[in-house]
């Protein structure tokens, strides 16, 4: 065979022969690739503390969302003659019914001064706390991630102005503003609730809406900062240039390419927002600025329990310990998620 | 450096201005005005009161007058406490809260820093584990839980500590414990991770190779470097203590500014709410700015933006 001219454009015939079995073998995937999700889930499921916290969260959720609807007592139902019962005690009427052969469901945690079953009130209270935590975090996620991504993506003047606004909100003492806003908007909200089409405000509760509004107004800044810094590095990537070259709009690039690429950090930050929102709600309810009567919240239950502290200490301990348990579980689960999604961050 | 300081000061001034503006307009959002709940007052008397407090003028004029007067340190008269100025109320209440908050801050640092260092130096041993568990739990208990449960156990059940007022030194124990628990837990965690970071640095190995004593290495090299992140926490700690005093002063019936703020909200004492909000917000913002500026002086490694 003559030596091939290096400048020749003639193709080698053997490159076009069917692949041999040995060649095929080398391309067979030995094991399936591990995706980002699978990897994170595997790390998470190995984390015992995080899994126990998750189990605790699931149990508390069952008790606060499912059990109250199956429970024989309702949270606002006042059982006449059964005021201020100690745990597992019956009133005279109830004792008479038991003696007559009727079945009376025991008051596991007794009743309060209006004859309402305390156990179901604690469950409803944790439902409120969990709802506040979840909805507030969802609001923070939506507002913070979009704001941060827009600021980071467009950069320049838009970024400059948007981040100065964030700086200002960040330095405002949040508790003062929350108290102020929830106080100031409660009256207008009550008026609005009487207008046709706005009756849903009444069912949700004016103060609860104020709390959500406040979270939406103030608490997203941390999320916005984190997302912005992520987007700043992500937008340098080639896939963004490629997407733009293909004619994708800015909105599509932010939504489909940038935000989906920081999904890990979004999940972690959102999970860690839940306990802080629950923390704040219980604080406000404790001060009397939270949910409306007769709706209970763990904070307001603890606050009410202060009046009868010497005789009924368990009325304080039950909501106080439950709120601590909820916050602790979410904190630990969030830490576990962070370790799972971003092992580099682990200390 | 000068540029950073100017930038930080401008940001602080703008923030205070924004807070004052928001506060003013939020207060005016509440329909009916401050005198609507006093049913016994006649219409003429209401008008007279409104005129006295300048509430009959257009909103924008009221805003200008209010901003000008707070620039001179005048927050106006209290609507509910006859004859007292808001500055007077703040002046008499604030020292009590400040002392409580100051003691709590010192306690949090004095306990948190050694705890975190001990945990880092015994990494993985049982001492570290115990401290980490305490710090994790500390971050999960809201201040009102610590307050009320502590009050029940030590005040009501055991009867060891007084549960009301702030007269004797023993009265300080429970409120300070409740206020400082969360910051202490946070400082412990912060200190642990920064200490772990520092003892792995090259300069620590150099110090050891030079034959410096262990005490010297720990206190002069490691601690001084590791404590820096704690300084950045002073601002958030202040904001937390501020919120904490609302609860603590309400529970322990302490005549401080926090308790006053909560009761003025429930009483709808507009001028006191506005004055207190602006005063406390300014305090937090100014201290935050000072801490940020001081941090750049203390740690030259921090990059200036």
XYZ file of C-alpha atoms in Angstrom:
652
model
C 0.000 0.000 0.000
C 1.393 3.368 -0.935
C 1.818 5.992 1.721
C -1.108 8.368 1.881
C -0.534 11.955 1.013
C -1.231 13.978 4.222
C -3.057 16.613 2.199
C -5.256 14.090 0.424
C -8.996 14.397 1.006
C -9.589 10.753 0.114
C -11.637 8.992 2.867
C -10.462 5.806 4.523
C -12.707 2.928 3.499
C -12.287 0.986 6.762
C -13.930 3.819 8.736
C -17.223 2.937 7.061
C -17.273 -0.795 7.794
C -19.926 -2.101 10.244
C -18.734 -2.021 13.860
C -17.301 -5.233 15.219
C -18.785 -6.906 18.324
C -15.819 -5.782 20.417
C -16.435 -2.180 19.435
C -20.144 -2.487 20.216
C -19.344 -3.970 23.602
C -17.314 -0.929 24.592
C -20.299 1.347 24.073
C -22.731 -0.674 26.202
C -23.615 1.199 29.359
C -22.409 -0.895 32.271
C -24.727 0.768 34.788
C -27.299 3.543 34.486
C -26.058 7.075 35.074
C -26.842 8.638 38.419
C -28.914 11.750 37.988
C -28.653 14.832 40.184
C -31.913 13.891 41.890
C -31.042 10.272 42.523
C -27.703 11.282 43.929
C -29.239 13.811 46.281
C -32.007 11.430 47.363
C -29.479 8.693 48.061
C -27.435 11.033 50.249
C -30.589 12.218 51.977
C -31.901 8.743 52.718
C -28.570 7.841 54.318
C -28.857 10.828 56.687
C -30.524 9.364 59.781
C -31.212 12.702 61.481
C -32.923 14.066 58.367
C -35.037 10.942 57.895
C -36.189 10.950 61.535
C -37.067 14.651 61.184
C -39.002 13.886 58.017
C -40.909 11.134 59.817
C -41.734 13.526 62.665
C -42.927 16.143 60.158
C -45.140 13.576 58.389
C -46.634 12.394 61.704
C -47.343 15.960 62.812
C -48.909 16.685 59.412
C -51.166 13.625 59.728
C -52.256 14.757 63.169
C -52.921 18.314 62.095
C -54.566 17.761 58.693
C -56.236 14.336 58.821
C -56.995 13.526 62.448
C -59.069 16.675 63.300
C -61.677 15.803 60.654
C -62.047 12.281 62.093
C -61.981 13.509 65.675
C -65.310 13.410 67.577
C -64.846 16.967 68.859
C -64.481 20.148 66.816
C -61.991 22.867 67.706
C -64.705 25.523 68.284
C -67.247 23.146 69.818
C -68.047 24.011 73.450
C -69.116 20.987 75.481
C -71.504 22.312 78.126
C -70.579 21.312 81.666
C -67.107 20.093 80.724
C -65.170 23.276 81.392
C -61.608 23.077 82.711
C -61.368 19.284 82.769
C -58.047 17.662 83.521
C -56.644 15.215 80.956
C -58.663 11.984 80.586
C -61.278 13.154 83.100
C -65.019 13.277 82.420
C -67.608 15.789 83.531
C -70.656 14.689 85.522
C -72.911 14.630 82.457
C -70.377 12.621 80.510
C -69.888 10.247 83.445
C -73.644 9.741 83.564
C -73.671 8.933 79.846
C -70.836 6.438 80.330
C -72.729 4.824 83.197
C -75.746 4.568 80.894
C -73.638 2.467 78.548
C -72.858 5.214 76.025
C -69.366 5.638 74.648
C -67.757 9.029 75.303
C -64.494 9.886 73.638
C -61.968 10.891 76.319
C -60.526 14.413 76.434
C -56.896 13.380 75.986
C -55.562 16.774 77.014
C -58.617 17.873 78.983
C -60.721 20.886 78.035
C -60.191 24.627 78.243
C -62.163 27.210 80.209
C -64.926 27.270 77.572
C -65.298 23.478 77.480
C -63.454 22.992 74.204
C -61.432 19.813 73.782
C -57.811 20.849 74.127
C -56.247 18.046 72.095
C -58.142 18.994 68.934
C -57.335 22.656 69.517
C -53.627 21.847 69.698
C -53.939 19.854 66.470
C -55.742 22.728 64.741
C -53.109 25.086 66.090
C -50.316 23.099 64.532
C -52.320 22.992 61.297
C -52.337 26.800 61.283
C -48.630 26.931 62.071
C -47.765 24.460 59.317
C -50.015 26.220 56.798
C -48.437 29.560 57.588
C -44.982 28.054 57.212
C -45.743 26.347 53.904
C -47.689 29.161 52.245
C -45.279 31.850 53.405
C -42.327 29.849 52.088
C -44.092 29.351 48.768
C -44.642 33.111 48.517
C -41.026 33.780 49.421
C -39.875 31.219 46.860
C -41.913 32.746 44.040
C -41.154 36.409 44.740
C -37.552 35.969 45.830
C -36.466 33.682 43.015
C -38.056 35.743 40.248
C -36.754 39.024 41.675
C -33.263 37.675 42.230
C -33.111 35.991 38.822
C -34.285 39.107 36.994
C -31.774 41.299 38.835
C -28.916 38.882 38.234
C -29.797 38.183 34.607
C -30.218 41.731 33.382
C -27.406 43.197 35.478
C -26.329 46.806 35.051
C -28.705 49.533 36.162
C -31.652 47.219 36.757
C -29.532 45.074 39.055
C -28.111 48.099 40.827
C -31.512 49.613 41.622
C -33.159 46.302 42.481
C -30.395 45.288 44.853
C -30.369 48.675 46.610
C -34.078 48.115 47.306
C -33.174 44.699 48.695
C -30.453 46.283 50.857
C -32.953 48.714 52.320
C -35.556 46.048 53.080
C -32.798 43.871 54.519
C -31.748 46.469 57.072
C -35.284 47.317 58.162
C -35.968 45.570 61.481
C -38.512 43.005 60.273
C -40.411 42.414 63.502
C -41.186 46.116 63.888
C -42.472 46.286 60.318
C -44.506 43.098 60.696
C -46.233 44.394 63.797
C -46.816 47.745 62.158
C -48.143 46.360 58.860
C -50.358 43.701 60.394
C -51.786 46.332 62.693
C -52.285 48.924 59.965
C -53.867 46.675 57.344
C -56.156 44.694 59.637
C -58.872 47.398 59.564
C -58.882 47.917 55.775
C -58.883 44.143 55.353
C -61.913 43.826 57.606
C -63.724 46.412 55.505
C -62.685 44.620 52.334
C -64.013 41.346 53.719
C -67.505 42.861 53.884
C -67.457 43.738 50.170
C -69.076 41.217 47.817
C -66.568 38.814 46.316
C -64.162 39.132 49.200
C -65.916 36.951 51.757
C -63.128 34.428 51.554
C -61.044 36.856 53.603
C -63.393 36.267 56.496
C -62.987 32.511 56.370
C -59.200 32.678 56.160
C -58.977 35.335 58.832
C -57.840 38.917 58.474
C -54.738 38.630 60.626
C -53.581 35.522 58.804
C -53.759 37.367 55.489
C -51.836 40.241 57.048
C -49.144 37.803 58.086
C -48.890 36.365 54.562
C -48.806 39.836 53.084
C -46.017 40.818 55.426
C -44.002 37.726 54.566
C -44.518 38.436 50.881
C -43.444 42.047 51.347
C -40.402 41.596 53.557
C -39.048 38.082 53.800
C -38.108 37.382 50.200
C -34.931 39.472 50.270
C -32.699 36.682 51.546
C -33.935 34.369 48.800
C -33.483 37.108 46.182
C -29.845 37.613 47.187
C -29.046 33.900 47.040
C -30.742 33.392 43.666
C -29.085 36.491 42.215
C -25.596 35.306 43.123
C -26.372 31.903 41.590
C -27.723 33.432 38.403
C -24.691 35.715 38.089
C -22.409 32.694 37.739
C -24.890 30.566 35.767
C -25.514 33.151 33.072
C -21.846 32.966 31.997
C -22.449 29.385 30.851
C -22.495 28.363 27.196
C -26.018 26.989 27.343
C -27.325 30.497 27.989
C -25.489 31.809 24.941
C -26.796 28.835 22.960
C -30.368 29.463 24.095
C -30.075 33.103 23.171
C -28.581 32.244 19.785
C -31.596 30.008 19.178
C -33.811 33.019 19.816
C -35.099 32.264 23.312
C -36.615 35.242 25.096
C -35.157 36.498 28.381
C -38.161 35.187 30.274
C -37.691 31.734 28.813
C -33.981 31.703 29.613
C -34.670 32.726 33.223
C -37.520 30.270 33.683
C -36.302 27.251 31.743
C -32.542 27.492 32.036
C -31.393 29.600 34.967
C -33.958 28.838 37.682
C -34.067 25.133 36.852
C -30.305 25.049 37.267
C -30.418 26.411 40.796
C -33.271 24.104 41.850
C -31.168 22.542 44.612
C -30.480 25.794 46.360
C -34.113 26.856 45.875
C -35.366 23.723 47.614
C -32.922 24.063 50.495
C -33.558 27.767 51.082
C -37.332 27.285 50.905
C -37.264 24.426 53.401
C -35.195 26.486 55.815
C -37.681 29.368 55.428
C -40.543 27.224 56.756
C -39.332 27.103 60.382
C -38.518 30.783 60.392
C -42.027 31.623 59.152
C -43.567 29.347 61.802
C -41.331 31.026 64.375
C -42.600 34.475 63.414
C -46.254 33.449 63.238
C -46.165 31.913 66.714
C -44.446 35.030 68.000
C -47.160 37.290 66.539
C -49.975 35.030 67.753
C -48.431 35.040 71.188
C -48.528 38.841 71.224
C -52.178 38.737 70.135
C -51.544 39.830 66.539
C -52.001 36.410 64.938
C -55.017 34.316 64.001
C -58.546 35.424 64.868
C -60.615 33.884 67.680
C -61.881 31.101 67.849
C -59.197 29.787 65.503
C -56.311 28.519 67.616
C -52.637 28.814 66.829
C -49.845 27.272 68.845
C -48.668 30.756 69.807
C -52.074 31.967 70.945
C -52.737 28.708 72.830
C -49.491 29.177 74.766
C -50.394 32.807 75.406
C -53.861 31.875 76.726
C -52.375 29.162 78.909
C -50.380 31.737 80.879
C -53.499 32.745 82.811
C -53.991 29.343 84.416
C -50.354 28.376 84.637
C -50.418 27.123 88.228
C -53.410 24.806 87.766
C -53.076 23.742 84.139
C -49.368 23.692 83.209
C -49.906 21.071 80.459
C -51.959 23.632 78.509
C -48.756 25.621 78.133
C -46.401 22.688 77.727
C -48.353 20.963 74.930
C -48.317 23.825 72.391
C -44.889 25.062 73.511
C -43.223 21.692 73.053
C -45.081 21.018 69.804
C -43.984 24.289 68.218
C -40.390 23.619 69.268
C -40.602 20.101 67.842
C -41.984 21.389 64.529
C -39.288 24.043 64.181
C -36.546 21.634 65.243
C -37.644 18.969 62.726
C -37.815 21.443 59.856
C -34.420 22.877 60.798
C -32.790 19.448 60.894
C -34.528 18.288 57.715
C -33.459 21.473 55.953
C -29.864 20.927 57.084
C -30.067 17.364 55.739
C -31.407 18.627 52.402
C -28.564 21.132 52.194
C -25.995 18.446 52.815
C -27.674 16.229 50.227
C -28.023 18.811 47.478
C -24.778 20.642 48.033
C -22.147 18.499 49.745
C -19.581 21.254 49.197
C -21.382 23.449 51.712
C -21.004 20.911 54.487
C -18.833 22.049 57.354
C -12.445 52.694 52.560
C -13.840 56.251 52.637
C -16.059 55.379 49.698
C -17.424 52.334 51.503
C -18.141 54.320 54.674
C -19.953 57.039 52.723
C -21.976 54.409 50.849
C -22.912 52.622 54.049
C -23.917 55.850 55.799
C -26.058 56.945 52.851
C -27.770 53.548 52.804
C -28.482 53.856 56.538
C -29.907 57.372 56.178
C -32.111 56.334 53.238
C -33.345 53.299 55.152
C -34.256 55.366 58.208
C -36.081 57.808 55.935
C -37.953 54.972 54.183
C -38.920 53.418 57.522
C -40.180 56.748 58.839
C -42.201 57.330 55.667
C -43.695 53.834 55.647
C -44.538 54.141 59.319
C -46.265 57.468 58.813
C -48.416 56.361 55.893
C -49.272 52.976 57.400
C -50.550 54.710 60.516
C -52.728 56.947 58.383
C -54.060 53.955 56.457
C -56.047 52.881 59.481
C -59.518 54.306 58.890
C -61.355 56.300 61.526
C -58.318 57.842 63.105
C -57.156 57.565 66.663
C -60.222 59.040 68.398
C -62.908 56.893 66.842
C -62.919 54.335 69.647
C -63.577 56.923 72.338
C -67.339 56.892 71.976
C -68.039 59.369 74.747
C -66.294 62.207 72.910
C -68.564 64.578 71.018
C -67.974 65.535 67.397
C -66.825 69.026 68.393
C -64.369 67.624 70.903
C -63.045 65.232 68.248
C -62.543 68.127 65.869
C -60.793 70.099 68.585
C -58.519 67.163 69.364
C -57.739 66.680 65.699
C -56.872 70.343 65.388
C -54.684 70.169 68.469
C -52.698 67.247 67.055
C -52.641 68.749 63.566
C -54.684 65.894 62.106
C -57.085 68.246 60.269
C -54.486 69.327 57.721
C -53.929 67.496 54.400
C -51.909 64.311 54.674
C -48.893 65.649 52.830
C -48.673 68.669 55.159
C -48.962 66.385 58.173
C -46.174 64.263 56.726
C -43.909 67.267 56.211
C -44.593 68.566 59.735
C -43.987 65.158 61.266
C -40.722 64.614 59.403
C -39.474 68.079 60.350
C -40.312 67.595 64.004
C -38.694 64.145 64.290
C -35.556 65.643 62.782
C -35.525 67.833 65.880
C -36.070 64.786 68.095
C -39.689 65.683 68.797
C -42.067 62.732 68.372
C -45.125 64.641 69.556
C -47.555 63.970 72.396
C -48.927 60.607 73.421
C -52.581 60.261 72.503
C -53.446 58.047 75.451
C -51.119 59.069 78.243
C -52.236 62.615 78.908
C -49.563 65.258 78.936
C -46.607 62.985 78.221
C -44.470 63.392 75.152
C -43.425 60.342 73.191
C -39.764 61.257 73.669
C -40.415 61.326 77.404
C -41.974 57.829 77.324
C -39.117 56.440 75.248
C -36.581 58.168 77.500
C -38.036 56.633 80.647
C -38.690 53.141 79.228
C -35.752 52.535 76.963
C -32.951 52.357 79.610
C -34.719 49.393 81.254
C -34.938 47.482 77.972
C -31.416 48.501 76.998
C -29.978 47.182 80.259
C -31.853 43.893 79.858
C -30.783 43.569 76.231
C -27.198 44.559 77.001
C -26.827 41.979 79.754
C -28.341 39.315 77.488
C -25.956 40.222 74.698
C -22.937 39.943 77.020
C -24.192 36.632 78.424
C -24.755 35.233 74.916
C -21.221 36.131 73.822
C -19.498 35.132 77.058
C -21.129 31.689 77.027
C -21.417 31.122 73.294
C -17.805 31.838 72.309
C -16.164 29.388 74.771
C -18.818 26.733 74.087
C -18.257 26.941 70.342
C -14.465 26.873 70.748
C -14.604 23.874 73.069
C -16.846 22.057 70.593
C -14.469 22.766 67.709
C -11.363 21.719 69.649
C -13.040 18.445 70.676
C -14.500 17.790 67.266
C -16.368 14.479 67.091
C -15.975 13.699 70.783
C -18.903 13.576 73.180
C -18.337 17.141 74.400
C -18.782 18.402 70.854
C -21.907 16.293 70.406
C -23.535 17.563 73.610
C -22.794 21.189 72.712
C -24.082 20.709 69.145
C -27.344 19.215 70.432
C -27.823 22.125 72.846
C -27.085 24.645 70.104
C -29.465 22.938 67.654
C -32.268 22.874 70.204
C -31.549 26.482 71.168
C -32.200 27.563 67.608
C -35.585 25.805 67.619
C -37.167 27.169 70.794
C -39.012 30.457 70.279
C -38.298 32.977 73.034
C -41.843 32.792 74.349
C -41.488 29.040 74.856
C -38.294 29.449 76.881
C -39.859 32.324 78.799
C -43.088 30.595 79.708
C -41.659 27.144 80.343
C -38.793 28.630 82.389
C -41.279 30.708 84.314
C -43.370 27.625 85.045
C -40.475 25.384 86.108
C -38.353 27.821 88.117
C -40.942 30.397 89.108
C -44.178 28.512 89.707
C -43.252 24.863 90.196
C -39.981 25.142 92.109
C -40.520 28.686 93.339
C -36.826 29.520 93.162
C -36.984 32.666 91.063
C -39.297 35.679 90.997
C -41.538 35.860 87.929
C -42.527 39.521 87.861
C -40.947 42.940 87.657
C -37.303 43.877 87.644
C -36.474 44.998 91.176
C -33.856 42.591 92.554
C -30.874 41.043 90.721
C -32.608 37.643 90.901
C -35.384 39.096 88.737
C -32.942 39.361 85.875
C -32.112 35.649 85.729
C -35.182 34.346 83.884
C -35.605 37.219 81.390
C -31.897 37.243 80.557
C -31.877 33.463 80.167
C -34.876 33.599 77.830
C -33.454 36.461 75.784
C -29.916 35.152 75.474
C -30.685 31.503 74.737
C -31.187 31.794 70.994
C -28.252 34.193 70.337
C -26.063 31.994 72.527
C -26.971 28.912 70.498
C -26.348 30.787 67.266
C -22.981 32.154 68.422
C -21.970 28.667 69.541
C -22.644 27.256 66.065
C -20.968 30.199 64.374
C -17.942 29.957 66.642
C -17.646 26.206 66.173
C -17.539 26.370 62.397
C -15.218 29.367 62.256
C -12.882 27.816 64.842
C -12.762 24.598 62.808
C -11.900 26.706 59.797
C -9.131 28.598 61.615
C -7.376 25.635 63.235
C -7.008 24.078 59.798
C -5.195 27.149 58.430
C -1.523 27.164 57.497
C -0.631 29.935 59.929
C -1.725 27.735 62.816
C 0.749 25.090 61.673
C 3.418 27.768 61.323
C 2.725 28.962 64.870
C 3.114 25.422 66.115
C 6.320 24.913 64.153
C 7.713 28.090 65.692
C 7.234 26.440 69.078
C 4.587 28.795 70.441
C 2.830 27.473 73.532
C -0.628 26.001 73.187
C -2.220 28.800 75.229
C -0.562 31.387 73.009
C -1.690 29.578 69.862
C -5.255 29.247 71.086
C -5.830 32.693 72.509
C -3.571 34.915 70.403
C -3.852 33.207 67.034
C -6.956 31.049 66.806
C -9.476 32.864 68.972
C -8.729 36.299 67.568
C -9.282 35.082 64.034
C -12.219 32.842 64.777
C -14.186 35.459 66.693
C -14.508 37.766 63.668
C -17.724 36.214 62.249
C -19.342 36.715 65.658
C -18.953 40.473 65.156
C -21.084 40.300 62.007
C -23.802 38.659 64.076
C -24.109 41.676 66.396
C -26.575 43.395 64.060
C -28.983 40.453 63.658
C -28.611 39.703 67.380
C -29.725 43.228 68.185
C -32.805 42.847 65.977
C -33.573 39.509 67.641
C -33.197 40.922 71.155
C -35.488 43.754 70.171
C -38.223 41.330 69.136
C -37.464 39.223 72.197
C -38.056 42.117 74.570
C -41.638 42.435 73.286
C -42.411 38.945 74.516
C -40.188 38.895 77.588
C -41.378 42.227 78.916
C -44.989 41.233 78.356
C -44.614 37.927 80.216
C -42.501 39.161 83.111
C -44.374 42.490 83.426
C -41.231 44.569 82.947
C -41.842 48.286 82.387
C -39.526 48.502 79.355
C -39.958 49.884 75.856
C -40.899 46.522 74.303
C -43.840 45.963 76.591
C -44.816 49.592 76.092
C -44.759 49.139 72.319
C -47.036 46.092 72.442
C -49.517 47.783 74.769
C -49.505 50.965 72.692
C -50.443 48.834 69.670
C -53.313 47.280 71.568
C -54.346 50.772 72.818
C -53.893 52.303 69.355
C -51.652 55.059 70.657
C -50.580 56.197 67.193
C -47.893 58.675 68.094
C -46.222 56.270 70.518
C -46.288 53.466 67.913
C -44.754 55.723 65.283
C -42.186 57.227 67.618
C -41.114 53.866 69.030
C -40.910 52.229 65.598
C -38.783 55.010 64.171
C -36.599 55.153 67.276
C -35.958 51.400 67.426
C -35.510 51.071 63.677
C -32.992 53.909 63.669
C -31.145 52.289 66.538
C -30.894 48.940 64.752
C -29.958 50.490 61.398
C -27.285 52.772 62.878
C -25.693 50.001 64.934
C -25.786 47.689 61.911
C -23.988 50.283 59.822
C -21.397 50.895 62.547
C -20.757 47.165 62.913
C -20.336 46.771 59.155
C -17.874 49.651 59.006
C -15.981 48.466 62.093
C -15.718 44.986 60.595
C -13.818 46.311 57.595
C -11.310 47.970 59.947
C -10.891 44.907 62.130
C -10.500 42.375 59.329
C -8.442 43.807 56.444
C -8.938 40.592 54.450
C -12.571 41.481 53.802
C -12.906 42.879 50.318
C -14.430 46.286 49.922
C -17.265 46.514 47.466
